[in-house]
Coordinates of C-alpha atoms in Angstrom, one line a residue:
Chain H
M1 CA -24.7 -11.2 3.9
M2 CA -23.2 -8.1 5.4
T3 CA -20.1 -10.0 6.5
Y4 CA -19.4 -11.1 2.9
F5 CA -20.9 -8.4 0.8
V6 CA -19.5 -5.3 2.5
P7 CA -15.8 -6.3 2.4
I8 CA -16.1 -7.3 -1.3
V9 CA -17.5 -3.9 -2.2
I10 CA -14.9 -2.1 -0.1
G11 CA -12.1 -4.2 -1.6
F12 CA -13.4 -3.5 -5.0
F13 CA -13.0 0.3 -4.7
F14 CA -9.8 -0.1 -2.8
A15 CA -8.0 -2.0 -5.5
L16 CA -9.8 0.1 -8.2
A17 CA -8.1 3.2 -6.8
L18 CA -4.7 1.5 -6.6
Q19 CA -5.0 0.1 -10.1
K20 CA -6.1 3.5 -11.6
A21 CA -3.2 5.2 -9.9
G22 CA -1.0 2.7 -11.7
L23 CA 0.3 1.0 -8.6
G24 CA -0.1 -2.5 -9.9
H25 CA 3.1 -1.7 -11.9
Y26 CA 6.6 -2.2 -10.6
H27 CA 8.0 1.1 -11.9
K28 CA 5.3 3.2 -10.2
I29 CA 6.4 2.0 -6.7
V30 CA 10.2 2.0 -7.2
N31 CA 10.2 5.4 -8.9
Q32 CA 8.8 6.9 -5.7
F33 CA 12.1 6.0 -4.0
R34 CA 13.9 7.8 -6.9
F35 CA 11.5 10.7 -6.7
T36 CA 11.0 10.6 -10.5
D37 CA 7.3 9.8 -9.9
N38 CA 5.6 10.9 -6.7
T39 CA 2.3 9.0 -7.3
V40 CA 2.6 7.0 -4.1
M41 CA 3.1 10.1 -2.0
K42 CA 0.3 12.0 -3.6
L43 CA -2.1 9.1 -3.3
M44 CA -1.2 8.4 0.3
M45 CA -1.3 12.0 1.5
T46 CA -4.7 12.6 -0.2
A47 CA -6.2 9.3 1.2
I48 CA -5.0 10.1 4.7
S49 CA -6.2 13.7 4.5
V50 CA -9.7 12.6 3.4
G51 CA -9.8 9.9 5.9
L52 CA -8.7 12.2 8.8
I53 CA -11.3 14.8 8.0
C54 CA -14.1 12.2 7.5
L55 CA -13.3 10.0 10.5
Y56 CA -12.8 12.8 13.0
T57 CA -15.9 14.7 11.7
L58 CA -18.0 11.6 12.2
K59 CA -16.4 11.0 15.6
D60 CA -17.1 14.5 16.8
L61 CA -20.7 14.3 15.7
G62 CA -21.0 11.0 17.7
F63 CA -21.6 8.7 14.8
I64 CA -18.5 6.5 15.3
Q65 CA -16.0 5.7 18.0
L66 CA -12.3 5.4 17.1
D67 CA -11.6 2.0 18.6
Q68 CA -9.4 0.6 15.9
V69 CA -6.4 2.8 16.5
A70 CA -3.1 1.1 15.4
S71 CA -0.9 0.3 18.4
T72 CA 2.3 2.2 18.8
Y73 CA 5.4 0.3 20.0
I74 CA 8.2 2.5 18.7
L75 CA 11.0 0.0 18.1
G76 CA 8.7 -2.5 16.3
N77 CA 7.0 0.2 14.2
L78 CA 10.3 1.6 13.2
L79 CA 12.2 -1.7 12.6
G80 CA 9.2 -3.1 10.7
G81 CA 9.1 0.1 8.5
L82 CA 12.9 -0.1 7.8
L83 CA 12.6 -3.8 6.8
F84 CA 9.5 -3.1 4.8
G85 CA 11.1 -0.5 2.7
I86 CA 14.0 -2.8 1.7
G87 CA 11.4 -5.5 0.6
M88 CA 9.4 -2.9 -1.2
A89 CA 12.4 -1.6 -3.2
V90 CA 13.5 -5.1 -4.1
A91 CA 10.0 -6.4 -5.1
G92 CA 8.4 -3.2 -6.3
T93 CA 5.2 -3.9 -4.6
C94 CA 3.5 -4.2 -1.1
P95 CA 0.6 -6.4 0.1
G96 CA -2.2 -4.2 -1.3
T97 CA -0.6 -3.6 -4.6
L98 CA 0.4 -7.3 -4.9
I99 CA -3.3 -8.3 -4.9
T100 CA -4.0 -5.4 -7.3
G101 CA -1.1 -6.6 -9.6
I102 CA -2.5 -10.2 -9.6
G103 CA -5.9 -8.7 -10.6
Q104 CA -4.4 -7.0 -13.6
G105 CA -2.7 -10.2 -14.8
N106 CA 0.9 -10.0 -13.4
L107 CA 2.1 -13.6 -13.2
D108 CA 5.3 -12.7 -11.3
Y109 CA 3.0 -11.3 -8.6
L110 CA 0.8 -14.3 -8.6
F111 CA 3.4 -17.1 -8.4
P112 CA 6.8 -16.2 -6.8
G113 CA 5.3 -13.0 -5.3
L114 CA 2.4 -14.5 -3.5
L115 CA 4.6 -17.5 -2.5
G116 CA 7.1 -15.2 -1.0
F117 CA 4.5 -13.2 1.0
L118 CA 3.0 -16.5 2.3
T119 CA 6.4 -17.7 3.3
G120 CA 7.1 -14.4 5.1
G121 CA 3.8 -14.7 6.9
I122 CA 4.6 -18.3 8.1
L123 CA 8.1 -17.1 9.3
F124 CA 6.4 -14.3 11.3
G125 CA 3.9 -16.6 12.9
A126 CA 6.6 -19.2 13.7
T127 CA 8.7 -16.5 15.5
Y128 CA 5.8 -14.6 17.0
Q129 CA 6.6 -15.4 20.6
S130 CA 10.3 -15.3 20.3
V131 CA 10.6 -12.1 18.3
F132 CA 7.4 -10.1 18.0
M133 CA 6.3 -10.4 21.7
K134 CA 9.7 -9.1 22.8
I135 CA 9.9 -6.2 20.4
S136 CA 6.4 -5.1 20.9
T137 CA 7.0 -4.3 24.6
I138 CA 9.7 -1.7 23.8
G139 CA 8.4 1.9 23.7
D140 CA 4.9 0.6 24.0
Y141 CA 2.2 3.3 24.1
G142 CA -0.8 1.1 23.2
Q143 CA -3.7 2.4 21.1
K144 CA -3.0 6.1 21.7
T145 CA -3.5 8.9 19.2
L146 CA -1.2 11.8 18.7
S147 CA -3.7 14.2 20.3
E148 CA -4.1 11.9 23.3
L149 CA -0.3 11.7 23.8
F150 CA 0.3 15.4 23.4
H151 CA -2.9 16.6 25.0
V152 CA -3.7 18.8 22.0
N153 CA -7.0 19.1 20.1
H154 CA -7.0 16.6 17.2
W155 CA -8.0 19.3 14.7
L156 CA -4.5 20.9 15.1
F157 CA -2.8 17.7 13.8
I158 CA -5.4 17.2 11.1
G159 CA -5.0 20.8 10.0
L160 CA -1.3 20.4 9.9
F161 CA -1.4 17.2 7.9
V162 CA -4.0 18.7 5.4
L163 CA -1.8 21.8 5.1
C164 CA 1.2 19.6 4.3
T165 CA -0.8 17.9 1.6
G166 CA -2.0 21.2 0.2
V167 CA 1.6 22.5 0.1
F168 CA 2.7 19.4 -1.6
Y169 CA -0.1 19.6 -4.1
V170 CA 0.7 23.2 -5.0
G171 CA 4.5 22.5 -5.0
S172 CA 4.2 19.6 -7.3
K173 CA 1.8 21.5 -9.7
I174 CA 4.4 24.3 -9.9
A175 CA 7.3 21.8 -10.4
E176 CA 5.4 19.8 -13.1
G177 CA 4.4 23.1 -14.8
S178 CA 8.0 24.3 -15.0
K179 CA 9.2 20.9 -16.3
E180 CA 6.5 21.0 -19.0
S181 CA 7.4 24.6 -20.1
K182 CA 11.1 23.7 -20.1
K183 CA 10.3 20.7 -22.4
Q184 CA 8.3 23.0 -24.7
S185 CA 11.1 25.5 -24.9
V186 CA 13.6 22.8 -25.8
I187 CA 11.3 21.6 -28.5
R188 CA 11.0 25.2 -29.8
E189 CA 14.8 25.6 -29.9
L190 CA 15.3 22.3 -31.7
N191 CA 12.7 22.8 -34.4
P192 CA 11.8 26.4 -34.7
Q193 CA 9.7 25.9 -37.8
T194 CA 7.4 23.1 -36.6
A195 CA 6.7 24.4 -33.1
K196 CA 4.0 27.1 -32.8
Chain Y
M1 CA -15.5 13.3 -18.7
T2 CA -18.2 10.6 -18.7
F3 CA -18.0 7.6 -16.4
N4 CA -17.2 5.3 -19.3
E5 CA -14.3 7.6 -20.4
S6 CA -12.8 7.8 -17.0
M7 CA -13.0 4.0 -16.6
K8 CA -11.3 3.6 -20.0
S9 CA -8.4 5.7 -19.0
K10 CA -5.4 3.8 -17.8
I11 CA -4.1 6.4 -15.3
W12 CA -6.1 8.7 -13.1
S13 CA -4.7 11.7 -11.3
P14 CA -3.2 10.3 -8.1
W15 CA -5.1 13.0 -6.2
V16 CA -8.4 11.7 -7.5
A17 CA -7.5 8.1 -6.8
G18 CA -6.4 9.2 -3.3
V19 CA -9.8 10.8 -2.6
L20 CA -11.5 7.5 -3.6
L21 CA -9.1 5.5 -1.4
G22 CA -9.7 7.8 1.6
L23 CA -13.5 7.5 1.2
T24 CA -13.2 3.7 0.9
A25 CA -11.2 3.5 4.0
T26 CA -13.7 5.7 5.9
A27 CA -16.6 3.6 4.6
S28 CA -15.0 0.5 5.9
Y29 CA -14.6 2.0 9.3
V30 CA -18.2 3.3 9.4
L31 CA -19.9 0.3 7.9
V32 CA -18.1 -2.6 9.6
D33 CA -15.8 -1.0 12.2
K34 CA -12.7 -2.4 10.5
T35 CA -9.7 -0.8 8.9
I36 CA -8.7 -1.7 5.4
G37 CA -5.4 -3.7 5.3
S38 CA -3.8 -6.3 3.2
S39 CA -1.0 -8.0 5.2
G40 CA -3.4 -9.6 7.6
G41 CA -5.2 -11.4 4.8
I42 CA -2.0 -13.2 3.8
E43 CA -1.6 -14.4 7.4
S44 CA -5.2 -15.7 7.4
I45 CA -4.5 -17.6 4.2
D46 CA -1.4 -19.0 5.8
S47 CA -3.4 -20.1 8.8
I48 CA -5.9 -21.9 6.7
L49 CA -3.2 -23.6 4.6
L50 CA -1.3 -24.8 7.8
K51 CA -4.5 -26.3 9.2
L52 CA -5.3 -27.9 5.8
F53 CA -1.9 -29.6 5.7
H54 CA -2.0 -30.6 9.4
S55 CA 1.2 -28.6 10.1
S56 CA 2.3 -28.5 13.7
L57 CA 2.5 -24.7 13.3
A58 CA -1.3 -24.6 13.1
N59 CA -1.3 -25.2 16.8
S60 CA 1.1 -22.4 17.6
M61 CA -0.2 -19.5 19.6
Y62 CA -0.2 -17.2 16.6
F63 CA -2.0 -19.3 14.1
K64 CA -4.4 -20.6 16.7
F65 CA -5.5 -17.5 18.5
Q66 CA -4.1 -14.3 16.8
M67 CA -4.8 -15.4 13.2
P68 CA -7.3 -18.3 13.5
P69 CA -7.9 -20.3 10.3
V70 CA -11.2 -18.7 9.2
V71 CA -12.3 -16.8 6.1
S72 CA -11.6 -13.4 7.7
F73 CA -12.8 -9.9 6.7
Q74 CA -9.5 -9.4 5.0
I75 CA -9.7 -12.5 2.8
M76 CA -13.1 -11.3 1.6
L77 CA -11.4 -7.9 1.0
F78 CA -9.0 -9.7 -1.3
V79 CA -11.9 -11.2 -3.3
G80 CA -13.2 -7.7 -3.8
M81 CA -9.7 -6.4 -4.6
L82 CA -9.2 -9.0 -7.3
L83 CA -12.5 -8.0 -8.8
G84 CA -11.8 -4.3 -8.6
A85 CA -8.3 -4.5 -10.1
F86 CA -9.6 -6.9 -12.8
T87 CA -12.5 -4.6 -13.7
S88 CA -10.4 -1.5 -13.7
S89 CA -7.6 -3.0 -15.8
T90 CA -9.9 -4.8 -18.4
W91 CA -11.9 -1.6 -18.9
S92 CA -8.8 0.4 -19.6
K93 CA -7.1 -2.4 -21.6
D94 CA -4.3 -2.5 -19.0
F95 CA -5.0 -6.1 -18.3
K96 CA -2.4 -8.5 -19.7
F97 CA -0.7 -11.6 -18.6
R98 CA 2.8 -10.4 -17.8
M99 CA 5.7 -12.7 -16.8
M100 CA 7.6 -9.6 -15.6
P101 CA 7.2 -5.8 -15.5
D102 CA 6.5 -4.0 -18.8
Q103 CA 9.1 -1.4 -18.6
Q104 CA 12.2 -0.1 -16.7
W105 CA 12.9 -3.5 -15.0
T106 CA 14.7 -4.9 -18.1
Q107 CA 16.7 -1.7 -18.7
I108 CA 18.1 -1.9 -15.2
F109 CA 18.3 -5.7 -14.4
G110 CA 18.3 -7.3 -17.9
P111 CA 15.8 -9.7 -19.5
S112 CA 16.2 -12.6 -17.0
K113 CA 12.8 -13.8 -15.8
I114 CA 14.5 -15.9 -13.1
K115 CA 16.1 -12.8 -11.7
R116 CA 12.8 -11.0 -11.4
W117 CA 11.0 -14.0 -10.0
T118 CA 13.7 -14.5 -7.4
M119 CA 13.7 -10.9 -6.4
I120 CA 9.9 -10.6 -6.0
F121 CA 10.0 -13.9 -4.0
I122 CA 12.7 -12.6 -1.6
G123 CA 11.1 -9.2 -1.4
G124 CA 7.8 -10.8 -0.6
I125 CA 9.3 -12.7 2.3
I126 CA 10.9 -9.5 3.7
I127 CA 7.7 -7.4 3.2
E128 CA 5.3 -9.8 4.9
Y129 CA 7.6 -10.4 7.8
A130 CA 8.2 -6.7 8.3
A131 CA 4.5 -6.0 8.1
G132 CA 4.0 -8.4 11.0
I133 CA 6.7 -6.8 13.1
A134 CA 5.4 -3.2 12.4
G135 CA 1.7 -4.1 12.9
G136 CA 0.5 -3.5 9.4
C137 CA 1.5 -2.6 5.9
T138 CA 1.1 0.4 3.6
S139 CA -2.7 0.2 3.7
G140 CA -3.3 -1.2 7.1
L141 CA -0.8 0.9 9.1
A142 CA 0.6 3.8 6.9
I143 CA -2.9 4.9 5.6
S144 CA -5.4 3.4 8.1
G145 CA -3.2 4.1 11.1
T146 CA -2.2 7.7 10.2
M147 CA -5.8 8.6 9.3
Q148 CA -6.7 7.9 13.0
L149 CA -3.6 10.0 14.1
S150 CA -1.8 6.9 15.3
P151 CA 1.9 7.8 15.8
A152 CA 2.7 4.2 14.6
G153 CA 1.6 5.0 11.0
L154 CA 4.0 8.0 10.8
I155 CA 6.9 6.1 12.3
F156 CA 6.3 3.3 9.8
I157 CA 6.2 5.7 6.8
G158 CA 9.4 7.3 7.9
G159 CA 11.2 4.0 8.3
L160 CA 10.0 2.6 4.9
F161 CA 11.0 5.7 3.0
V162 CA 14.5 5.9 4.5
S163 CA 15.3 2.2 3.7
G164 CA 13.4 2.2 0.4
I165 CA 15.5 5.1 -0.9
I166 CA 18.8 3.6 0.3
T167 CA 17.9 0.1 -1.1
T168 CA 16.8 1.5 -4.5
K169 CA 20.0 3.6 -4.7
L170 CA 22.1 0.4 -4.0
L171 CA 20.2 -1.6 -6.5
Y172 CA 20.2 1.0 -9.3
G173 CA 23.8 2.2 -8.8
R174 CA 24.6 4.8 -11.5
E175 CA 21.2 4.5 -13.0
Y176 CA 19.5 6.0 -9.9

């Protein structure tokens, strides 16, 4: 019961958040790379900040152990990221938003999209020993966190990240506000009678 | 705003959606000691399909031991995701069968459906292969990794932004 019910509920809210942010749509993803729409960055930074605070609070209180830390192997993480960005710009989606897009009725995501992802997965599995196992040994630090590697208290990094998110929040509010007032003044100049 | 009103709205503030996403990712960790991720579910489906069609690849090290052909946590996550995206989009009337993206795509690349379908297919191959090499995708590594202070998440985010920006610039040309 737990094994089926919990992931379904978690997945439900996960995709609900992505769908409500508009990320099931092509333009929302690609426009992040043009910086004409910063939804992806805003969403990711907030999610990470909330996650950091919640996880490390629970860890410090002794409720959980952080035993699922993603492995760091510098070359693979970097090469994978570089390749991933190319695909994301070409397709306008990523694995999570692909499923979200399918759920909102995008047939290009369901047919060629899913088929492409499945093909890529088979290619990865087929070359697992010849490619992945070689790459993943280069710059390999294992399941270490930043605070373990630098021997600094984790709240320093968390504080830094949350601060960046806060600065980004304030910065984008100011930028959006000035864009809005510029638009208003243009409207006023164009039709002085109609605008209040 | 009432619950019904906010569910009816097509777009939430990304900050609000981000808080929900962060809480969801935390809940997953606390309840079942698993991080949310999506690229692994695709590999699980691959593994099941390979076994179903008696492919010799089903006996490879990866599909036998790393990604065994079972209905994994991440496949169940997909079931929930489909329900979540469907509920969200039908409630806000954003649900629609689309052959290709609603806007922007046709202005840049023209009306050809074949072009869109080819590009998402090729992009999909690249993305899933890359997620394998990197050790996760946007949700599984960038978000779930970084929220545990794994350097891998930050390296991955850096890489994907650099190449994403360059690729979009190349694809869009003067329209960038």
